[in-house]
């Protein structure tokens, strides 16, 4: 098929490269000329395992990029993969989506045959139907259900394993109103996946499934963190408890790693957006409110454990790990941010280390000292906190001997409790 993808951020680029690899003719539309040039030159504009190879293989050939929305006229399907950032009150800002929909509509005004527009971005239930469809109808002069359809196809890929997640998803979710739209979505994915459950439903349902999926996972982590805090009070290892309860397949073993909490560009934004959407309808989603409240308190609990061993005012404290999870340099909503702020409020001198995310954190915290290695960060420190579960932190050993006081508070269950250090696990 001929497919256009509007937006070449994290999701747009991955989807474009994977669809090209599956044999489709793909064109990526983006306003950023540098990104467009990179794709056409066969270079991935973002870092994801496996993406470089796909963009190198197809960039400039089956995968092209352009700043011209007119390119979508030569395609059968357009995916909208534009950002939906948060407003102050947690609700989502749809302005990029609305502008994108308008440009797609204007391009379609000069197209004769039927076109399918697919919303990939995470949007509140009703957005495709009530906001985007009228914009496309007005800009194109066309009629929904005849000249075009607007479908919903949320994306569940994770940062750090985006290509693999897209190519081997747990499920596909298609929300549409006509058989023609469903058929076209099936045709897009036929060559990508094999034997994957496909949920065919309404657009509002598809939009809600995405929020429910992320909110459920975020709340699952908050629940194990809440239970983990209770475990800690009673001297119980929450990881032993999680291993046991995870054997009950109604609970499941995944997403039970307790610690300093969840961050990233999705969970915080999406949980806030669905809470704001609920409140807008007069419903207070108490479980989701609690999930956020627990998440907000974990960094302070980590620091309170450190306070129990050392008064950090005027002391060096090593912060190990800055990205929101291992395998990425993304620091958006990383738990390292409240941890650093809490240490600074206490008057500590923060020395931070991360294998890949130092440059990003330096922009936000220019006054923090950054070390070139975990070992360097630990030298003369009166305490260390582990915020990201990078594997290399598990290998630290004699490096702790260089600390002024070897107090280690682990927020991710990576460092082993051992002789010679005062070790505190956040929930174990
Ligand atoms: C998440 C979802 O997992 C994807 O399915 C979804 O498509 C994506 O958001 C999105 O909406 O775009 P991602 O943000 O890349 O993916 O990260 P996750 O691997 O889910 O981790 C999120 C956070 O939860 C991280 O800070 C991680 O450290 C934390 N986490 C995860 C825990 O603290 N404990 C766990 O057991 C699992």
GROMACS .gro file of C-alpha atoms and ligand atoms in nm:
model
  465
    1UNK     CA    1   0.000   0.000   0.000
    2UNK     CA    2   0.097   0.363  -0.025
    3UNK     CA    3   0.103   0.509   0.324
    4UNK     CA    4   0.172   0.859   0.455
    5UNK     CA    5   0.264   0.930   0.814
    6UNK     CA    6   0.232   1.281   0.952
    7UNK     CA    7   0.488   1.340   1.226
    8UNK     CA    8   0.829   1.180   1.250
    9UNK     CA    9   0.881   1.177   1.623
   10UNK     CA   10   0.928   0.868   1.819
   11UNK     CA   11   0.614   0.683   1.711
   12UNK     CA   12   0.589   0.825   1.356
   13UNK     CA   13   0.944   0.734   1.258
   14UNK     CA   14   0.925   0.384   1.405
   15UNK     CA   15   0.591   0.312   1.240
   16UNK     CA   16   0.711   0.453   0.906
   17UNK     CA   17   1.032   0.249   0.904
   18UNK     CA   18   0.854  -0.072   1.007
   19UNK     CA   19   0.577  -0.029   0.748
   20UNK     CA   20   0.838   0.033   0.477
   21UNK     CA   21   1.020  -0.279   0.592
   22UNK     CA   22   0.694  -0.473   0.561
   23UNK     CA   23   0.685  -0.379   0.192
   24UNK     CA   24   0.469  -0.066   0.185
   25UNK     CA   25   0.559   0.257   0.005
   26UNK     CA   26   0.585   0.507   0.289
   27UNK     CA   27   0.619   0.884   0.298
   28UNK     CA   28   0.678   1.069   0.622
   29UNK     CA   29   0.552   1.428   0.641
   30UNK     CA   30   0.720   1.655   0.894
   31UNK     CA   31   0.780   2.028   0.931
   32UNK     CA   32   1.140   1.976   1.045
   33UNK     CA   33   1.369   1.986   0.738
   34UNK     CA   34   1.660   1.832   0.926
   35UNK     CA   35   1.451   1.529   1.015
   36UNK     CA   36   1.326   1.503   0.657
   37UNK     CA   37   1.680   1.521   0.516
   38UNK     CA   38   1.804   1.262   0.764
   39UNK     CA   39   1.536   1.009   0.668
   40UNK     CA   40   1.594   1.062   0.297
   41UNK     CA   41   1.965   1.008   0.356
   42UNK     CA   42   1.890   0.680   0.533
   43UNK     CA   43   1.966   0.808   0.883
   44UNK     CA   44   1.726   0.759   1.174
   45UNK     CA   45   1.641   1.089   1.348
   46UNK     CA   46   1.595   0.912   1.684
   47UNK     CA   47   1.777   0.628   1.860
   48UNK     CA   48   1.598   0.297   1.894
   49UNK     CA   49   1.744  -0.053   1.870
   50UNK     CA   50   1.702  -0.179   1.513
   51UNK     CA   51   1.577   0.150   1.371
   52UNK     CA   52   1.909   0.260   1.217
   53UNK     CA   53   1.917  -0.058   1.009
   54UNK     CA   54   1.559  -0.016   0.885
   55UNK     CA   55   1.602   0.352   0.792
   56UNK     CA   56   1.939   0.274   0.628
   57UNK     CA   57   1.778  -0.007   0.424
   58UNK     CA   58   1.469   0.185   0.309
   59UNK     CA   59   1.540   0.560   0.355
   60UNK     CA   60   1.530   0.748   0.026
   61UNK     CA   61   1.372   0.442  -0.136
   62UNK     CA   62   1.052   0.279   0.001
   63UNK     CA   63   1.071   0.523   0.293
   64UNK     CA   64   1.077   0.887   0.194
   65UNK     CA   65   1.022   1.209   0.387
   66UNK     CA   66   0.894   1.551   0.285
   67UNK     CA   67   0.770   1.878   0.432
   68UNK     CA   68   0.492   1.887   0.170
   69UNK     CA   69   0.148   1.770   0.283
   70UNK     CA   70   0.058   1.736  -0.085
   71UNK     CA   71   0.244   1.401  -0.076
   72UNK     CA   72  -0.051   1.240   0.101
   73UNK     CA   73  -0.263   1.267  -0.215
   74UNK     CA   74  -0.052   0.989  -0.367
   75UNK     CA   75  -0.124   0.757  -0.076
   76UNK     CA   76  -0.417   0.541   0.036
   77UNK     CA   77  -0.387   0.590   0.410
   78UNK     CA   78  -0.255   0.870   0.633
   79UNK     CA   79  -0.150   0.810   0.992
   80UNK     CA   80  -0.151   1.111   1.223
   81UNK     CA   81   0.138   1.060   1.467
   82UNK     CA   82   0.164   1.409   1.612
   83UNK     CA   83   0.232   1.501   1.974
   84UNK     CA   84  -0.051   1.560   2.224
   85UNK     CA   85   0.134   1.741   2.507
   86UNK     CA   86  -0.015   1.831   2.845
   87UNK     CA   87  -0.180   2.159   2.937
   88UNK     CA   88  -0.129   2.302   3.288
   89UNK     CA   89  -0.441   2.123   3.417
   90UNK     CA   90  -0.330   1.784   3.279
   91UNK     CA   91  -0.568   1.791   2.981
   92UNK     CA   92  -0.412   1.742   2.637
   93UNK     CA   93  -0.322   2.017   2.394
   94UNK     CA   94  -0.476   1.919   2.059
   95UNK     CA   95  -0.341   2.213   1.860
   96UNK     CA   96  -0.079   2.011   1.667
   97UNK     CA   97  -0.340   1.744   1.588
   98UNK     CA   98  -0.592   2.002   1.472
   99UNK     CA   99  -0.337   2.177   1.251
  100UNK     CA  100  -0.229   1.840   1.108
  101UNK     CA  101  -0.589   1.738   1.039
  102UNK     CA  102  -0.650   2.071   0.864
  103UNK     CA  103  -0.344   2.027   0.641
  104UNK     CA  104  -0.448   1.670   0.559
  105UNK     CA  105  -0.799   1.793   0.473
  106UNK     CA  106  -0.660   2.066   0.248
  107UNK     CA  107  -0.446   1.814   0.064
  108UNK     CA  108  -0.743   1.578   0.026
  109UNK     CA  109  -0.949   1.857  -0.132
  110UNK     CA  110  -0.757   1.779  -0.451
  111UNK     CA  111  -0.778   1.400  -0.427
  112UNK     CA  112  -1.053   1.212  -0.610
  113UNK     CA  113  -1.053   0.870  -0.451
  114UNK     CA  114  -1.139   0.755  -0.103
  115UNK     CA  115  -0.881   0.815   0.170
  116UNK     CA  116  -0.842   0.673   0.519
  117UNK     CA  117  -0.705   0.896   0.796
  118UNK     CA  118  -0.585   0.705   1.105
  119UNK     CA  119  -0.524   0.864   1.443
  120UNK     CA  120  -0.213   0.705   1.599
  121UNK     CA  121  -0.160   0.969   1.867
  122UNK     CA  122  -0.309   0.924   2.213
  123UNK     CA  123  -0.630   1.129   2.229
  124UNK     CA  124  -0.930   1.151   2.461
  125UNK     CA  125  -1.240   0.946   2.361
  126UNK     CA  126  -1.445   1.139   2.109
  127UNK     CA  127  -1.151   1.330   1.955
  128UNK     CA  128  -1.154   1.150   1.618
  129UNK     CA  129  -1.530   1.182   1.589
  130UNK     CA  130  -1.600   1.525   1.734
  131UNK     CA  131  -1.284   1.724   1.668
  132UNK     CA  132  -1.076   1.578   1.384
  133UNK     CA  133  -1.347   1.451   1.149
  134UNK     CA  134  -1.523   1.791   1.122
  135UNK     CA  135  -1.191   1.966   1.054
  136UNK     CA  136  -1.102   1.721   0.774
  137UNK     CA  137  -1.454   1.739   0.631
  138UNK     CA  138  -1.447   2.117   0.621
  139UNK     CA  139  -1.093   2.151   0.482
  140UNK     CA  140  -1.140   1.881   0.217
  141UNK     CA  141  -1.500   1.960   0.125
  142UNK     CA  142  -1.555   1.583   0.140
  143UNK     CA  143  -1.810   1.366   0.320
  144UNK     CA  144  -1.716   1.123   0.594
  145UNK     CA  145  -1.801   0.762   0.504
  146UNK     CA  146  -1.792   0.843   0.132
  147UNK     CA  147  -1.480   1.041   0.047
  148UNK     CA  148  -1.288   0.965   0.361
  149UNK     CA  149  -1.300   0.795   0.698
  150UNK     CA  150  -1.122   0.874   1.022
  151UNK     CA  151  -1.016   0.569   1.223
  152UNK     CA  152  -0.833   0.519   1.550
  153UNK     CA  153  -0.536   0.284   1.585
  154UNK     CA  154  -0.356   0.351   1.914
  155UNK     CA  155   0.005   0.246   1.954
  156UNK     CA  156   0.143   0.045   2.246
  157UNK     CA  157   0.515   0.040   2.166
  158UNK     CA  158   0.766   0.125   2.439
  159UNK     CA  159   1.072   0.344   2.421
  160UNK     CA  160   1.385   0.134   2.397
  161UNK     CA  161   1.207  -0.156   2.224
  162UNK     CA  162   0.990   0.039   1.980
  163UNK     CA  163   1.077  -0.159   1.664
  164UNK     CA  164   1.036  -0.500   1.827
  165UNK     CA  165   0.713  -0.392   1.998
  166UNK     CA  166   0.567  -0.264   1.671
  167UNK     CA  167   0.665  -0.577   1.481
  168UNK     CA  168   0.548  -0.819   1.751
  169UNK     CA  169   0.263  -0.648   1.936
  170UNK     CA  170   0.040  -0.817   2.194
  171UNK     CA  171  -0.262  -0.688   2.008
  172UNK     CA  172  -0.382  -0.449   1.741
  173UNK     CA  173  -0.669  -0.213   1.815
  174UNK     CA  174  -0.874  -0.074   1.525
  175UNK     CA  175  -1.154   0.174   1.591
  176UNK     CA  176  -1.363   0.264   1.288
  177UNK     CA  177  -1.714   0.321   1.162
  178UNK     CA  178  -1.713   0.160   0.816
  179UNK     CA  179  -1.614  -0.179   0.677
  180UNK     CA  180  -1.401  -0.002   0.417
  181UNK     CA  181  -1.193   0.162   0.693
  182UNK     CA  182  -1.149  -0.168   0.879
  183UNK     CA  183  -1.049  -0.346   0.557
  184UNK     CA  184  -0.785  -0.087   0.481
  185UNK     CA  185  -0.641  -0.108   0.833
  186UNK     CA  186  -0.623  -0.486   0.804
  187UNK     CA  187  -0.443  -0.451   0.473
  188UNK     CA  188  -0.184  -0.217   0.631
  189UNK     CA  189  -0.099  -0.467   0.904
  190UNK     CA  190  -0.135  -0.791   0.706
  191UNK     CA  191   0.229  -0.789   0.601
  192UNK     CA  192   0.357  -0.661   0.937
  193UNK     CA  193   0.219  -0.910   1.186
  194UNK     CA  194   0.117  -1.270   1.195
  195UNK     CA  195  -0.129  -1.431   1.431
  196UNK     CA  196  -0.187  -1.129   1.656
  197UNK     CA  197  -0.527  -1.064   1.822
  198UNK     CA  198  -0.706  -0.780   1.647
  199UNK     CA  199  -0.965  -0.584   1.842
  200UNK     CA  200  -1.211  -0.420   1.603
  201UNK     CA  201  -1.425  -0.169   1.783
  202UNK     CA  202  -1.560   0.184   1.781
  203UNK     CA  203  -1.335   0.488   1.771
  204UNK     CA  204  -1.417   0.610   2.121
  205UNK     CA  205  -1.349   0.261   2.257
  206UNK     CA  206  -1.014   0.241   2.074
  207UNK     CA  207  -0.917   0.583   2.210
  208UNK     CA  208  -1.013   0.476   2.562
  209UNK     CA  209  -0.829   0.141   2.536
  210UNK     CA  210  -0.502   0.327   2.497
  211UNK     CA  211  -0.558   0.535   2.811
  212UNK     CA  212  -0.687   0.237   3.006
  213UNK     CA  213  -0.381   0.035   2.904
  214UNK     CA  214  -0.130   0.295   3.025
  215UNK     CA  215  -0.332   0.395   3.331
  216UNK     CA  216  -0.367   0.030   3.436
  217UNK     CA  217   0.008  -0.032   3.405
  218UNK     CA  218   0.096   0.290   3.590
  219UNK     CA  219  -0.152   0.202   3.864
  220UNK     CA  220  -0.012  -0.153   3.881
  221UNK     CA  221   0.333  -0.010   3.952
  222UNK     CA  222   0.188   0.234   4.206
  223UNK     CA  223   0.003  -0.050   4.379
  224UNK     CA  224   0.318  -0.258   4.413
  225UNK     CA  225   0.497   0.057   4.534
  226UNK     CA  226   0.225   0.120   4.793
  227UNK     CA  227   0.244  -0.244   4.909
  228UNK     CA  228   0.623  -0.218   4.890
  229UNK     CA  229   0.619   0.077   5.130
  230UNK     CA  230   0.417  -0.135   5.372
  231UNK     CA  231   0.665  -0.421   5.323
  232UNK     CA  232   0.953  -0.190   5.410
  233UNK     CA  233   0.783  -0.081   5.733
  234UNK     CA  234   0.757  -0.447   5.836
  235UNK     CA  235   1.106  -0.553   5.723
  236UNK     CA  236   0.965  -0.761   5.436
  237UNK     CA  237   1.128  -0.778   5.089
  238UNK     CA  238   0.866  -0.655   4.839
  239UNK     CA  239   1.047  -0.838   4.557
  240UNK     CA  240   0.993  -1.174   4.727
  241UNK     CA  241   0.628  -1.084   4.772
  242UNK     CA  242   0.598  -0.969   4.409
  243UNK     CA  243   0.759  -1.290   4.278
  244UNK     CA  244   0.501  -1.493   4.469
  245UNK     CA  245   0.190  -1.292   4.385
  246UNK     CA  246   0.304  -1.271   4.021
  247UNK     CA  247   0.261  -1.649   3.996
  248UNK     CA  248  -0.114  -1.593   4.023
  249UNK     CA  249  -0.192  -1.541   3.658
  250UNK     CA  250  -0.476  -1.307   3.747
  251UNK     CA  251  -0.202  -1.074   3.873
  252UNK     CA  252   0.082  -1.160   3.632
  253UNK     CA  253   0.453  -1.126   3.697
  254UNK     CA  254   0.528  -0.822   3.483
  255UNK     CA  255   0.526  -0.459   3.597
  256UNK     CA  256   0.573  -0.555   3.960
  257UNK     CA  257   0.914  -0.393   4.006
  258UNK     CA  258   0.865  -0.161   4.300
  259UNK     CA  259   1.088   0.139   4.365
  260UNK     CA  260   1.115   0.507   4.297
  261UNK     CA  261   0.820   0.513   4.056
  262UNK     CA  262   0.722   0.571   3.696
  263UNK     CA  263   0.821   0.851   3.461
  264UNK     CA  264   0.864   0.905   3.089
  265UNK     CA  265   0.668   1.085   2.823
  266UNK     CA  266   0.361   0.861   2.842
  267UNK     CA  267   0.246   0.735   3.182
  268UNK     CA  268   0.246   1.073   3.361
  269UNK     CA  269   0.091   1.256   3.066
  270UNK     CA  270  -0.170   0.993   2.990
  271UNK     CA  271  -0.278   0.934   3.350
  272UNK     CA  272  -0.312   1.310   3.397
  273UNK     CA  273  -0.507   1.346   3.071
  274UNK     CA  274  -0.761   1.076   3.151
  275UNK     CA  275  -0.801   1.212   3.507
  276UNK     CA  276  -0.862   1.560   3.365
  277UNK     CA  277  -1.108   1.415   3.112
  278UNK     CA  278  -1.293   1.233   3.391
  279UNK     CA  279  -1.311   1.546   3.607
  280UNK     CA  280  -1.439   1.745   3.309
  281UNK     CA  281  -1.736   1.506   3.310
  282UNK     CA  282  -1.785   1.541   3.686
  283UNK     CA  283  -1.622   1.211   3.789
  284UNK     CA  284  -1.327   1.199   4.029
  285UNK     CA  285  -1.118   0.890   3.938
  286UNK     CA  286  -0.997   0.800   4.287
  287UNK     CA  287  -0.777   0.503   4.199
  288UNK     CA  288  -0.592   0.704   3.934
  289UNK     CA  289  -0.557   0.999   4.173
  290UNK     CA  290  -0.406   0.759   4.426
  291UNK     CA  291  -0.171   0.610   4.163
  292UNK     CA  292  -0.030   0.958   4.104
  293UNK     CA  293  -0.014   1.038   4.476
  294UNK     CA  294   0.188   0.721   4.546
  295UNK     CA  295   0.417   0.793   4.253
  296UNK     CA  296   0.476   1.147   4.378
  297UNK     CA  297   0.577   1.025   4.724
  298UNK     CA  298   0.836   0.761   4.623
  299UNK     CA  299   1.130   1.001   4.558
  300UNK     CA  300   1.075   1.163   4.900
  301UNK     CA  301   1.065   0.818   5.067
  302UNK     CA  302   1.398   0.739   4.898
  303UNK     CA  303   1.550   1.057   5.040
  304UNK     CA  304   1.398   0.998   5.384
  305UNK     CA  305   1.583   0.665   5.398
  306UNK     CA  306   1.905   0.850   5.320
  307UNK     CA  307   1.822   1.111   5.588
  308UNK     CA  308   1.799   0.826   5.837
  309UNK     CA  309   2.170   0.756   5.792
  310UNK     CA  310   2.332   1.086   5.702
  311UNK     CA  311   2.261   1.458   5.722
  312UNK     CA  312   2.337   1.548   5.361
  313UNK     CA  313   2.356   1.929   5.410
  314UNK     CA  314   2.694   2.040   5.277
  315UNK     CA  315   2.782   1.680   5.173
  316UNK     CA  316   2.841   1.523   4.834
  317UNK     CA  317   2.564   1.285   4.729
  318UNK     CA  318   2.592   1.065   4.418
  319UNK     CA  319   2.280   1.025   4.203
  320UNK     CA  320   2.318   0.713   3.988
  321UNK     CA  321   2.090   0.712   3.685
  322UNK     CA  322   1.910   1.007   3.528
  323UNK     CA  323   1.698   0.866   3.243
  324UNK     CA  324   1.338   0.763   3.321
  325UNK     CA  325   1.427   0.401   3.254
  326UNK     CA  326   1.734   0.215   3.125
  327UNK     CA  327   1.806   0.199   2.752
  328UNK     CA  328   1.712   0.559   2.675
  329UNK     CA  329   1.850   0.911   2.720
  330UNK     CA  330   1.495   1.041   2.775
  331UNK     CA  331   1.468   1.229   3.107
  332UNK     CA  332   1.108   1.345   3.068
  333UNK     CA  333   0.937   1.307   3.406
  334UNK     CA  334   1.233   1.101   3.525
  335UNK     CA  335   1.222   1.031   3.899
  336UNK     CA  336   1.578   1.168   3.903
  337UNK     CA  337   1.431   1.519   3.877
  338UNK     CA  338   1.245   1.524   4.213
  339UNK     CA  339   1.535   1.332   4.368
  340UNK     CA  340   1.787   1.599   4.263
  341UNK     CA  341   1.549   1.877   4.371
  342UNK     CA  342   1.500   1.713   4.712
  343UNK     CA  343   1.875   1.679   4.761
  344UNK     CA  344   1.933   2.042   4.663
  345UNK     CA  345   1.662   2.155   4.907
  346UNK     CA  346   1.853   1.970   5.179
  347UNK     CA  347   2.171   2.162   5.087
  348UNK     CA  348   2.356   1.861   4.942
  349UNK     CA  349   2.614   1.888   4.664
  350UNK     CA  350   2.477   1.661   4.393
  351UNK     CA  351   2.716   1.460   4.172
  352UNK     CA  352   2.515   1.284   3.904
  353UNK     CA  353   2.601   1.010   3.659
  354UNK     CA  354   2.417   0.838   3.376
  355UNK     CA  355   2.566   0.640   3.085
  356UNK     CA  356   2.367   0.836   2.822
  357UNK     CA  357   2.144   1.107   2.973
  358UNK     CA  358   2.393   1.357   3.122
  359UNK     CA  359   2.365   1.611   2.839
  360UNK     CA  360   1.984   1.623   2.872
  361UNK     CA  361   1.994   1.663   3.250
  362UNK     CA  362   2.266   1.928   3.237
  363UNK     CA  363   2.029   2.155   3.043
  364UNK     CA  364   1.774   2.132   3.324
  365UNK     CA  365   2.019   2.132   3.617
  366UNK     CA  366   2.329   2.323   3.506
  367UNK     CA  367   2.443   2.365   3.869
  368UNK     CA  368   2.470   1.989   3.934
  369UNK     CA  369   2.817   1.829   3.900
  370UNK     CA  370   2.824   1.548   3.642
  371UNK     CA  371   3.069   1.259   3.666
  372UNK     CA  372   3.204   1.053   3.377
  373UNK     CA  373   3.146   0.725   3.552
  374UNK     CA  374   2.955   0.584   3.847
  375UNK     CA  375   3.292   0.526   4.017
  376UNK     CA  376   3.382   0.896   3.984
  377UNK     CA  377   3.042   1.002   4.118
  378UNK     CA  378   3.096   0.790   4.430
  379UNK     CA  379   3.437   0.936   4.524
  380UNK     CA  380   3.408   1.122   4.859
  381UNK     CA  381   3.026   1.100   4.855
  382UNK     CA  382   2.850   1.076   5.191
  383UNK     CA  383   2.566   0.887   5.029
  384UNK     CA  384   2.448   0.746   4.696
  385UNK     CA  385   2.099   0.698   4.555
  386UNK     CA  386   2.016   0.468   4.263
  387UNK     CA  387   1.737   0.608   4.045
  388UNK     CA  388   1.759   0.414   3.715
  389UNK     CA  389   1.807   0.037   3.680
  390UNK     CA  390   2.104   0.044   3.445
  391UNK     CA  391   2.281  -0.297   3.446
  392UNK     CA  392   2.621  -0.138   3.506
  393UNK     CA  393   2.516  -0.033   3.857
  394UNK     CA  394   2.476  -0.400   3.951
  395UNK     CA  395   2.848  -0.449   3.883
  396UNK     CA  396   2.960  -0.177   4.127
  397UNK     CA  397   3.159  -0.319   4.416
  398UNK     CA  398   3.499  -0.185   4.532
  399UNK     CA  399   3.392   0.153   4.390
  400UNK     CA  400   3.185   0.202   4.706
  401UNK     CA  401   3.507   0.198   4.910
  402UNK     CA  402   3.594   0.544   4.773
  403UNK     CA  403   3.289   0.699   4.940
  404UNK     CA  404   3.332   0.921   5.247
  405UNK     CA  405   3.045   0.722   5.402
  406UNK     CA  406   2.927   0.417   5.210
  407UNK     CA  407   2.551   0.471   5.245
  408UNK     CA  408   2.362   0.341   4.940
  409UNK     CA  409   1.987   0.388   4.902
  410UNK     CA  410   1.865   0.185   4.606
  411UNK     CA  411   1.544   0.295   4.434
  412UNK     CA  412   1.551   0.019   4.168
  413UNK     CA  413   1.670  -0.308   4.323
  414UNK     CA  414   1.994  -0.320   4.123
  415UNK     CA  415   2.275  -0.300   4.377
  416UNK     CA  416   2.328  -0.606   4.593
  417UNK     CA  417   2.322  -0.575   4.969
  418UNK     CA  418   2.680  -0.650   5.081
  419UNK     CA  419   2.940  -0.626   5.357
  420UNK     CA  420   3.109  -0.289   5.394
  421UNK     CA  421   2.820  -0.068   5.283
  422UNK     CA  422   2.511   0.057   5.459
  423UNK     CA  423   2.246  -0.053   5.215
  424UNK     CA  424   1.880   0.044   5.210
  425UNK     CA  425   1.635  -0.081   4.950
  426UNK     CA  426   1.336   0.144   4.899
  427UNK     CA  427   1.081  -0.137   4.938
  428UNK     CA  428   1.298  -0.430   5.045
  429LIG     C1  429   0.472   0.304   2.806
  429LIG     C2  430   0.391   0.178   2.783
  429LIG     O1  431   0.456   0.066   2.846
  429LIG     C3  432   0.374   0.149   2.633
  429LIG     O2  433   0.292   0.035   2.614
  429LIG     C4  434   0.309   0.271   2.568
  429LIG     O3  435   0.294   0.254   2.426
  429LIG     C5  436   0.396   0.393   2.593
  429LIG     O4  437   0.409   0.413   2.736
  429LIG     C6  438   0.328   0.511   2.527
  429LIG     O5  439   0.216   0.545   2.565
  429LIG     O6  440   0.385   0.565   2.431
  429LIG     P1  441   0.732   0.367   2.809
  429LIG     O7  442   0.690   0.502   2.861
  429LIG     O8  443   0.831   0.360   2.698
  429LIG     O9  444   0.604   0.283   2.758
  429LIG    O10  445   0.797   0.294   2.935
  429LIG     P2  446   0.771   0.165   3.025
  429LIG    O11  447   0.871   0.062   2.991
  429LIG    O12  448   0.630   0.126   3.025
  429LIG    O13  449   0.809   0.225   3.170
  429LIG     C7  450   0.740   0.337   3.224
  429LIG     C8  451   0.792   0.370   3.362
  429LIG    O14  452   0.749   0.273   3.457
  429LIG     C9  453   0.944   0.376   3.375
  429LIG    O15  454   0.980   0.488   3.452
  429LIG    C10  455   0.978   0.246   3.448
  429LIG    O16  456   1.096   0.260   3.524
  429LIG    C11  457   0.856   0.231   3.537
  429LIG     N1  458   0.834   0.091   3.580
  429LIG    C12  459   0.796  -0.003   3.489
  429LIG    C13  460   0.849   0.056   3.713
  429LIG    O17  461   0.882   0.140   3.799
  429LIG     N2  462   0.826  -0.073   3.751
  429LIG    C14  463   0.788  -0.169   3.663
  429LIG    O18  464   0.767  -0.286   3.704
  429LIG    C15  465   0.774  -0.132   3.529
   0.00000   0.00000   0.00000
